[in-house]
Structures are given as structure tokens and as C-alpha cells.
JSON list of C-alpha atoms in Angstrom, two decimals:
[
{"chain": "I", "resi": 535, "resn": "MET", "atom": "CA", "xyz": [12.73, 65.43, -51.66]},
{"chain": "I", "resi": 536, "resn": "GLU", "atom": "CA", "xyz": [12.20, 62.15, -53.54]},
{"chain": "I", "resi": 537, "resn": "ARG", "atom": "CA", "xyz": [9.67, 63.86, -55.84]},
{"chain": "I", "resi": 538, "resn": "SER", "atom": "CA", "xyz": [12.20, 66.54, -56.74]},
{"chain": "I", "resi": 539, "resn": "TYR", "atom": "CA", "xyz": [14.62, 63.83, -57.81]},
{"chain": "I", "resi": 540, "resn": "SER", "atom": "CA", "xyz": [11.93, 62.17, -59.92]},
{"chain": "I", "resi": 541, "resn": "LEU", "atom": "CA", "xyz": [11.32, 65.52, -61.63]},
{"chain": "I", "resi": 542, "resn": "LEU", "atom": "CA", "xyz": [15.02, 66.13, -62.06]},
{"chain": "I", "resi": 543, "resn": "LEU", "atom": "CA", "xyz": [15.91, 67.97, -65.21]},
{"chain": "I", "resi": 544, "resn": "LEU", "atom": "CA", "xyz": [17.55, 65.51, -67.56]},
{"chain": "I", "resi": 545, "resn": "PHE", "atom": "CA", "xyz": [20.40, 67.51, -68.88]},
{"chain": "I", "resi": 546, "resn": "LEU", "atom": "CA", "xyz": [23.13, 65.96, -70.96]},
{"chain": "I", "resi": 547, "resn": "ALA", "atom": "CA", "xyz": [26.24, 67.97, -70.50]},
{"chain": "I", "resi": 548, "resn": "LEU", "atom": "CA", "xyz": [27.44, 67.62, -74.03]},
{"chain": "I", "resi": 549, "resn": "PHE", "atom": "CA", "xyz": [28.91, 71.00, -73.53]},
{"chain": "I", "resi": 550, "resn": "SER", "atom": "CA", "xyz": [31.90, 72.97, -74.34]},
{"chain": "I", "resi": 551, "resn": "LEU", "atom": "CA", "xyz": [33.31, 76.24, -73.19]},
{"chain": "I", "resi": 552, "resn": "LYS", "atom": "CA", "xyz": [34.41, 78.31, -76.09]},
{"chain": "I", "resi": 553, "resn": "SER", "atom": "CA", "xyz": [36.29, 81.56, -76.37]},
{"chain": "I", "resi": 554, "resn": "PHE", "atom": "CA", "xyz": [36.10, 84.08, -79.18]},
{"chain": "I", "resi": 555, "resn": "ASN", "atom": "CA", "xyz": [37.28, 87.65, -79.63]},
{"chain": "I", "resi": 556, "resn": "LEU", "atom": "CA", "xyz": [34.15, 89.20, -81.16]},
{"chain": "I", "resi": 557, "resn": "LEU", "atom": "CA", "xyz": [30.44, 88.45, -81.13]},
{"chain": "I", "resi": 558, "resn": "CYS", "atom": "CA", "xyz": [29.03, 88.25, -84.61]},
{"chain": "I", "resi": 559, "resn": "SER", "atom": "CA", "xyz": [25.65, 87.63, -86.15]},
{"chain": "I", "resi": 560, "resn": "ALA", "atom": "CA", "xyz": [25.77, 84.14, -87.57]},
{"chain": "I", "resi": 561, "resn": "ALA", "atom": "CA", "xyz": [23.36, 81.46, -88.67]},
{"chain": "I", "resi": 562, "resn": "ASP", "atom": "CA", "xyz": [24.66, 79.24, -85.88]},
{"chain": "I", "resi": 563, "resn": "PRO", "atom": "CA", "xyz": [25.71, 80.70, -82.52]},
{"chain": "I", "resi": 564, "resn": "THR", "atom": "CA", "xyz": [28.79, 78.44, -82.48]},
{"chain": "I", "resi": 565, "resn": "ASP", "atom": "CA", "xyz": [30.20, 79.84, -85.74]},
{"chain": "I", "resi": 566, "resn": "GLY", "atom": "CA", "xyz": [33.69, 81.20, -85.13]},
{"chain": "I", "resi": 567, "resn": "PHE", "atom": "CA", "xyz": [34.17, 79.59, -81.71]},
{"chain": "I", "resi": 568, "resn": "THR", "atom": "CA", "xyz": [36.81, 76.96, -80.98]},
{"chain": "I", "resi": 569, "resn": "PRO", "atom": "CA", "xyz": [35.26, 73.90, -79.29]},
{"chain": "I", "resi": 570, "resn": "VAL", "atom": "CA", "xyz": [36.74, 72.39, -76.15]},
{"chain": "I", "resi": 571, "resn": "PRO", "atom": "CA", "xyz": [35.29, 68.87, -76.23]},
{"chain": "I", "resi": 572, "resn": "LEU", "atom": "CA", "xyz": [34.08, 67.15, -73.09]},
{"chain": "I", "resi": 573, "resn": "THR", "atom": "CA", "xyz": [36.36, 64.18, -72.45]},
{"chain": "I", "resi": 574, "resn": "GLU", "atom": "CA", "xyz": [37.32, 62.04, -69.48]},
{"chain": "I", "resi": 575, "resn": "ALA", "atom": "CA", "xyz": [40.48, 64.14, -69.17]},
{"chain": "I", "resi": 576, "resn": "ASN", "atom": "CA", "xyz": [38.59, 67.39, -68.53]},
{"chain": "I", "resi": 577, "resn": "PHE", "atom": "CA", "xyz": [35.37, 66.15, -66.96]},
{"chain": "I", "resi": 578, "resn": "VAL", "atom": "CA", "xyz": [34.90, 65.99, -63.23]},
{"chain": "I", "resi": 579, "resn": "LEU", "atom": "CA", "xyz": [31.36, 66.94, -62.24]},
{"chain": "I", "resi": 580, "resn": "GLN", "atom": "CA", "xyz": [31.44, 70.60, -61.19]},
{"chain": "I", "resi": 581, "resn": "LYS", "atom": "CA", "xyz": [35.16, 70.44, -60.43]},
{"chain": "I", "resi": 582, "resn": "PRO", "atom": "CA", "xyz": [37.31, 72.26, -61.11]},
{"chain": "I", "resi": 583, "resn": "TYR", "atom": "CA", "xyz": [34.72, 74.94, -61.70]},
{"chain": "I", "resi": 584, "resn": "ASN", "atom": "CA", "xyz": [37.48, 77.50, -61.97]},
{"chain": "I", "resi": 585, "resn": "GLY", "atom": "CA", "xyz": [39.74, 75.53, -64.32]},
{"chain": "I", "resi": 586, "resn": "LEU", "atom": "CA", "xyz": [39.44, 78.17, -67.02]},
{"chain": "I", "resi": 587, "resn": "ASP", "atom": "CA", "xyz": [39.88, 81.88, -66.62]},
{"chain": "I", "resi": 588, "resn": "CYS", "atom": "CA", "xyz": [36.51, 83.29, -67.68]},
{"chain": "I", "resi": 589, "resn": "SER", "atom": "CA", "xyz": [37.16, 86.76, -66.23]},
{"chain": "I", "resi": 590, "resn": "SER", "atom": "CA", "xyz": [37.60, 88.41, -69.64]},
{"chain": "I", "resi": 591, "resn": "GLY", "atom": "CA", "xyz": [36.85, 87.77, -73.28]},
{"chain": "I", "resi": 592, "resn": "VAL", "atom": "CA", "xyz": [33.83, 86.06, -74.80]},
{"chain": "I", "resi": 593, "resn": "TRP", "atom": "CA", "xyz": [32.78, 82.60, -73.61]},
{"chain": "I", "resi": 594, "resn": "GLN", "atom": "CA", "xyz": [30.12, 80.21, -74.77]},
{"chain": "I", "resi": 595, "resn": "PHE", "atom": "CA", "xyz": [28.32, 77.31, -73.14]},
{"chain": "I", "resi": 596, "resn": "GLU", "atom": "CA", "xyz": [26.53, 74.70, -75.25]},
{"chain": "I", "resi": 597, "resn": "GLY", "atom": "CA", "xyz": [24.40, 71.89, -73.89]},
{"chain": "I", "resi": 598, "resn": "TYR", "atom": "CA", "xyz": [21.36, 69.80, -74.66]},
{"chain": "I", "resi": 599, "resn": "GLY", "atom": "CA", "xyz": [18.42, 69.67, -72.28]},
{"chain": "I", "resi": 600, "resn": "PHE", "atom": "CA", "xyz": [15.14, 67.90, -71.72]},
{"chain": "I", "resi": 601, "resn": "VAL", "atom": "CA", "xyz": [12.56, 69.11, -69.21]},
{"chain": "I", "resi": 602, "resn": "PRO", "atom": "CA", "xyz": [9.95, 66.50, -68.19]},
{"chain": "I", "resi": 603, "resn": "ASN", "atom": "CA", "xyz": [6.34, 67.72, -68.31]},
{"chain": "I", "resi": 604, "resn": "GLY", "atom": "CA", "xyz": [5.20, 69.23, -65.02]},
{"chain": "I", "resi": 605, "resn": "THR", "atom": "CA", "xyz": [8.68, 70.14, -63.84]},
{"chain": "I", "resi": 606, "resn": "SER", "atom": "CA", "xyz": [8.80, 73.58, -62.25]},
{"chain": "I", "resi": 607, "resn": "SER", "atom": "CA", "xyz": [11.20, 75.69, -60.20]},
{"chain": "I", "resi": 608, "resn": "VAL", "atom": "CA", "xyz": [14.30, 73.94, -61.56]},
{"chain": "I", "resi": 609, "resn": "THR", "atom": "CA", "xyz": [17.47, 75.48, -62.93]},
{"chain": "I", "resi": 610, "resn": "VAL", "atom": "CA", "xyz": [18.56, 74.67, -66.47]},
{"chain": "I", "resi": 611, "resn": "ALA", "atom": "CA", "xyz": [21.85, 76.62, -66.52]},
{"chain": "I", "resi": 612, "resn": "GLN", "atom": "CA", "xyz": [23.75, 79.25, -64.56]},
{"chain": "I", "resi": 613, "resn": "ILE", "atom": "CA", "xyz": [26.78, 81.47, -64.72]},
{"chain": "I", "resi": 614, "resn": "HIS", "atom": "CA", "xyz": [28.10, 81.68, -61.19]},
{"chain": "I", "resi": 615, "resn": "GLY", "atom": "CA", "xyz": [29.99, 84.74, -60.03]},
{"chain": "I", "resi": 616, "resn": "ALA", "atom": "CA", "xyz": [29.20, 88.42, -60.46]},
{"chain": "I", "resi": 617, "resn": "PHE", "atom": "CA", "xyz": [30.08, 91.79, -59.03]},
{"chain": "I", "resi": 618, "resn": "HIS", "atom": "CA", "xyz": [26.43, 92.37, -58.05]},
{"chain": "I", "resi": 619, "resn": "GLY", "atom": "CA", "xyz": [25.39, 89.03, -56.51]},
{"chain": "I", "resi": 620, "resn": "ALA", "atom": "CA", "xyz": [26.26, 85.36, -56.56]},
{"chain": "I", "resi": 621, "resn": "THR", "atom": "CA", "xyz": [25.32, 84.74, -60.21]},
{"chain": "I", "resi": 622, "resn": "THR", "atom": "CA", "xyz": [25.29, 86.64, -63.49]},
{"chain": "I", "resi": 623, "resn": "LEU", "atom": "CA", "xyz": [22.68, 84.37, -65.11]},
{"chain": "I", "resi": 624, "resn": "ILE", "atom": "CA", "xyz": [20.16, 81.77, -64.03]},
{"chain": "I", "resi": 625, "resn": "LEU", "atom": "CA", "xyz": [17.77, 80.11, -66.50]},
{"chain": "I", "resi": 626, "resn": "ARG", "atom": "CA", "xyz": [14.90, 78.44, -64.65]},
{"chain": "I", "resi": 627, "resn": "ILE", "atom": "CA", "xyz": [11.70, 76.64, -65.54]},
{"chain": "I", "resi": 628, "resn": "TYR", "atom": "CA", "xyz": [8.53, 78.05, -63.99]},
{"chain": "I", "resi": 629, "resn": "ASP", "atom": "CA", "xyz": [5.15, 76.57, -64.95]},
{"chain": "I", "resi": 630, "resn": "GLY", "atom": "CA", "xyz": [6.11, 75.66, -68.49]},
{"chain": "I", "resi": 631, "resn": "ASN", "atom": "CA", "xyz": [8.28, 78.66, -69.30]},
{"chain": "I", "resi": 632, "resn": "MET", "atom": "CA", "xyz": [12.03, 79.25, -69.23]},
{"chain": "I", "resi": 633, "resn": "ARG", "atom": "CA", "xyz": [12.87, 82.52, -67.50]},
{"chain": "I", "resi": 634, "resn": "TYR", "atom": "CA", "xyz": [15.90, 84.69, -66.76]},
{"chain": "I", "resi": 635, "resn": "TYR", "atom": "CA", "xyz": [15.94, 84.29, -62.98]},
{"chain": "I", "resi": 636, "resn": "SER", "atom": "CA", "xyz": [12.20, 84.39, -62.17]},
{"chain": "I", "resi": 637, "resn": "GLY", "atom": "CA", "xyz": [11.43, 87.34, -64.44]},
{"chain": "I", "resi": 638, "resn": "ASP", "atom": "CA", "xyz": [12.00, 87.85, -68.15]},
{"chain": "I", "resi": 639, "resn": "LEU", "atom": "CA", "xyz": [10.63, 85.20, -70.50]},
{"chain": "I", "resi": 640, "resn": "VAL", "atom": "CA", "xyz": [13.30, 83.33, -72.50]},
{"chain": "I", "resi": 641, "resn": "ALA", "atom": "CA", "xyz": [11.29, 80.43, -74.00]},
{"chain": "I", "resi": 642, "resn": "THR", "atom": "CA", "xyz": [7.83, 78.92, -73.76]},
{"chain": "I", "resi": 643, "resn": "ASP", "atom": "CA", "xyz": [6.80, 75.28, -73.50]},
{"chain": "I", "resi": 644, "resn": "PRO", "atom": "CA", "xyz": [10.15, 73.52, -73.12]},
{"chain": "I", "resi": 645, "resn": "TYR", "atom": "CA", "xyz": [8.44, 70.33, -71.92]},
{"chain": "I", "resi": 646, "resn": "ASP", "atom": "CA", "xyz": [9.07, 66.83, -73.27]},
{"chain": "I", "resi": 647, "resn": "LYS", "atom": "CA", "xyz": [11.43, 67.73, -76.10]},
{"chain": "I", "resi": 648, "resn": "TRP", "atom": "CA", "xyz": [15.18, 67.99, -76.48]},
{"chain": "I", "resi": 649, "resn": "PHE", "atom": "CA", "xyz": [16.60, 71.44, -77.07]},
{"chain": "I", "resi": 650, "resn": "ARG", "atom": "CA", "xyz": [20.05, 72.87, -77.69]},
{"chain": "I", "resi": 651, "resn": "LEU", "atom": "CA", "xyz": [21.05, 75.69, -75.36]},
{"chain": "I", "resi": 652, "resn": "ASN", "atom": "CA", "xyz": [23.83, 78.15, -76.15]},
{"chain": "I", "resi": 653, "resn": "ILE", "atom": "CA", "xyz": [24.79, 80.97, -73.80]},
{"chain": "I", "resi": 654, "resn": "ILE", "atom": "CA", "xyz": [27.32, 83.56, -74.96]},
{"chain": "I", "resi": 655, "resn": "HIS", "atom": "CA", "xyz": [28.85, 85.75, -72.28]},
{"chain": "I", "resi": 656, "resn": "ASP", "atom": "CA", "xyz": [30.80, 88.77, -73.51]},
{"chain": "I", "resi": 657, "resn": "VAL", "atom": "CA", "xyz": [32.52, 89.50, -70.22]},
{"chain": "I", "resi": 658, "resn": "ASP", "atom": "CA", "xyz": [34.34, 92.62, -71.44]},
{"chain": "I", "resi": 659, "resn": "GLY", "atom": "CA", "xyz": [31.19, 94.01, -73.06]},
{"chain": "I", "resi": 660, "resn": "GLY", "atom": "CA", "xyz": [28.99, 93.00, -70.09]},
{"chain": "I", "resi": 661, "resn": "ARG", "atom": "CA", "xyz": [26.48, 91.18, -72.31]},
{"chain": "I", "resi": 662, "resn": "LEU", "atom": "CA", "xyz": [24.65, 87.82, -72.15]},
{"chain": "I", "resi": 663, "resn": "THR", "atom": "CA", "xyz": [22.91, 86.23, -75.13]},
{"chain": "I", "resi": 664, "resn": "VAL", "atom": "CA", "xyz": [20.79, 83.05, -74.95]},
{"chain": "I", "resi": 665, "resn": "PHE", "atom": "CA", "xyz": [20.02, 80.84, -77.96]},
{"chain": "I", "resi": 666, "resn": "ILE", "atom": "CA", "xyz": [17.53, 77.96, -78.05]},
{"chain": "I", "resi": 667, "resn": "ASP", "atom": "CA", "xyz": [17.96, 75.57, -80.98]},
{"chain": "I", "resi": 668, "resn": "GLY", "atom": "CA", "xyz": [20.18, 78.11, -82.73]},
{"chain": "I", "resi": 669, "resn": "GLU", "atom": "CA", "xyz": [17.68, 80.98, -82.44]},
{"chain": "I", "resi": 670, "resn": "GLU", "atom": "CA", "xyz": [18.52, 84.04, -80.35]},
{"chain": "I", "resi": 671, "resn": "ARG", "atom": "CA", "xyz": [15.87, 84.18, -77.64]},
{"chain": "I", "resi": 672, "resn": "TYR", "atom": "CA", "xyz": [17.18, 86.61, -75.03]},
{"chain": "I", "resi": 673, "resn": "SER", "atom": "CA", "xyz": [19.88, 89.21, -74.46]},
{"chain": "I", "resi": 674, "resn": "THR", "atom": "CA", "xyz": [20.67, 91.38, -71.45]},
{"chain": "I", "resi": 675, "resn": "HIS", "atom": "CA", "xyz": [23.46, 93.04, -69.49]},
{"chain": "I", "resi": 676, "resn": "ASP", "atom": "CA", "xyz": [25.37, 90.81, -67.10]},
{"chain": "I", "resi": 677, "resn": "GLN", "atom": "CA", "xyz": [25.77, 91.39, -63.35]},
{"chain": "I", "resi": 678, "resn": "GLY", "atom": "CA", "xyz": [29.37, 92.63, -63.59]},
{"chain": "I", "resi": 679, "resn": "PRO", "atom": "CA", "xyz": [32.73, 90.85, -63.45]},
{"chain": "I", "resi": 680, "resn": "GLY", "atom": "CA", "xyz": [33.54, 88.15, -60.93]},
{"chain": "I", "resi": 681, "resn": "ASP", "atom": "CA", "xyz": [34.96, 84.65, -60.45]},
{"chain": "I", "resi": 682, "resn": "LEU", "atom": "CA", "xyz": [32.80, 83.29, -63.28]},
{"chain": "I", "resi": 683, "resn": "TYR", "atom": "CA", "xyz": [32.00, 79.71, -64.27]},
{"chain": "I", "resi": 684, "resn": "PHE", "atom": "CA", "xyz": [29.21, 77.91, -66.12]},
{"chain": "I", "resi": 685, "resn": "LYS", "atom": "CA", "xyz": [26.99, 75.30, -64.49]},
{"chain": "I", "resi": 686, "resn": "CYS", "atom": "CA", "xyz": [24.27, 73.22, -66.10]},
{"chain": "I", "resi": 687, "resn": "GLY", "atom": "CA", "xyz": [21.36, 71.26, -64.69]},
{"chain": "I", "resi": 688, "resn": "VAL", "atom": "CA", "xyz": [19.73, 71.01, -61.31]}
]
């Protein structure tokens, strides 16, 4: 247990949830979104996880992460809630690779460097898109509608 804490993913939650009416191809995945800054007024760790209604529209998570070398089987980010299961997205580190759940490859060699993570969830369109450092790295269908909320880190 103590080892897992020492390997804890260092994840700064410099994040914001953003809503937008249409997904568009842009140089930066945040183009066109309205930021909701993280402040003392809206930050209570994991609570209230349901403070925003994410059941429709297009939402975006942005955060910065750092994965220490050798870390494995840890979660970087999640979208909780789905029609078909408990989550609609989990990004995890397995043996030096970031994967969608434990399957599809999202990014390689995330160790020992800071990266910017953006996740766009088009709830109405049923689509998830993952960006690493502004580059689209993965896209897939979601797991269906549900009581959705973003979560970052272990």
C-alpha cells in the first residue's frame, strides 16, 4: 500500500470543464470553449462531482499530468457514469503506455515529463476524443448516457 502511494501519479488539477455546441477541428483543442477556472469557490476535491449537468452537450476536461518512471496500473483520468457500465472512459498507465481502459493505445512513454491532457466528450453525439499536448491521440464511441462527471488522478 505504501509503495502505491510512493508511485502515486502526480496530477495537477489545473483543469476546467468547458461546454461547447459543436466539435471543430482546431489547432488547439480548447479553441471555442469557455473556460471555467478552478478557484477556491468551486474546488472541493471530488465534491460535488455532480455540480454541473454533463448529461447533454459537449464537455471538455483539461489537466496537466506527470507519471513517475516505473508507475503502472494507475488511472490518469476518468469519466464516471455510463449507460453500459460504471464509466464511459478510463485512461490508465500500463508498463509505459497510456491506454483506453486496458486496451487501445492512446500514448506511449508518458514517463518523467509533464503533459497536457484534454478530453472532449460529445454526449449527444456519443463521442470521446483525447488530446495529449494539443495533438489528437484517440477517438471512440462513449458508453452511452448516464450521470456523468470527470475525475482526474489516482
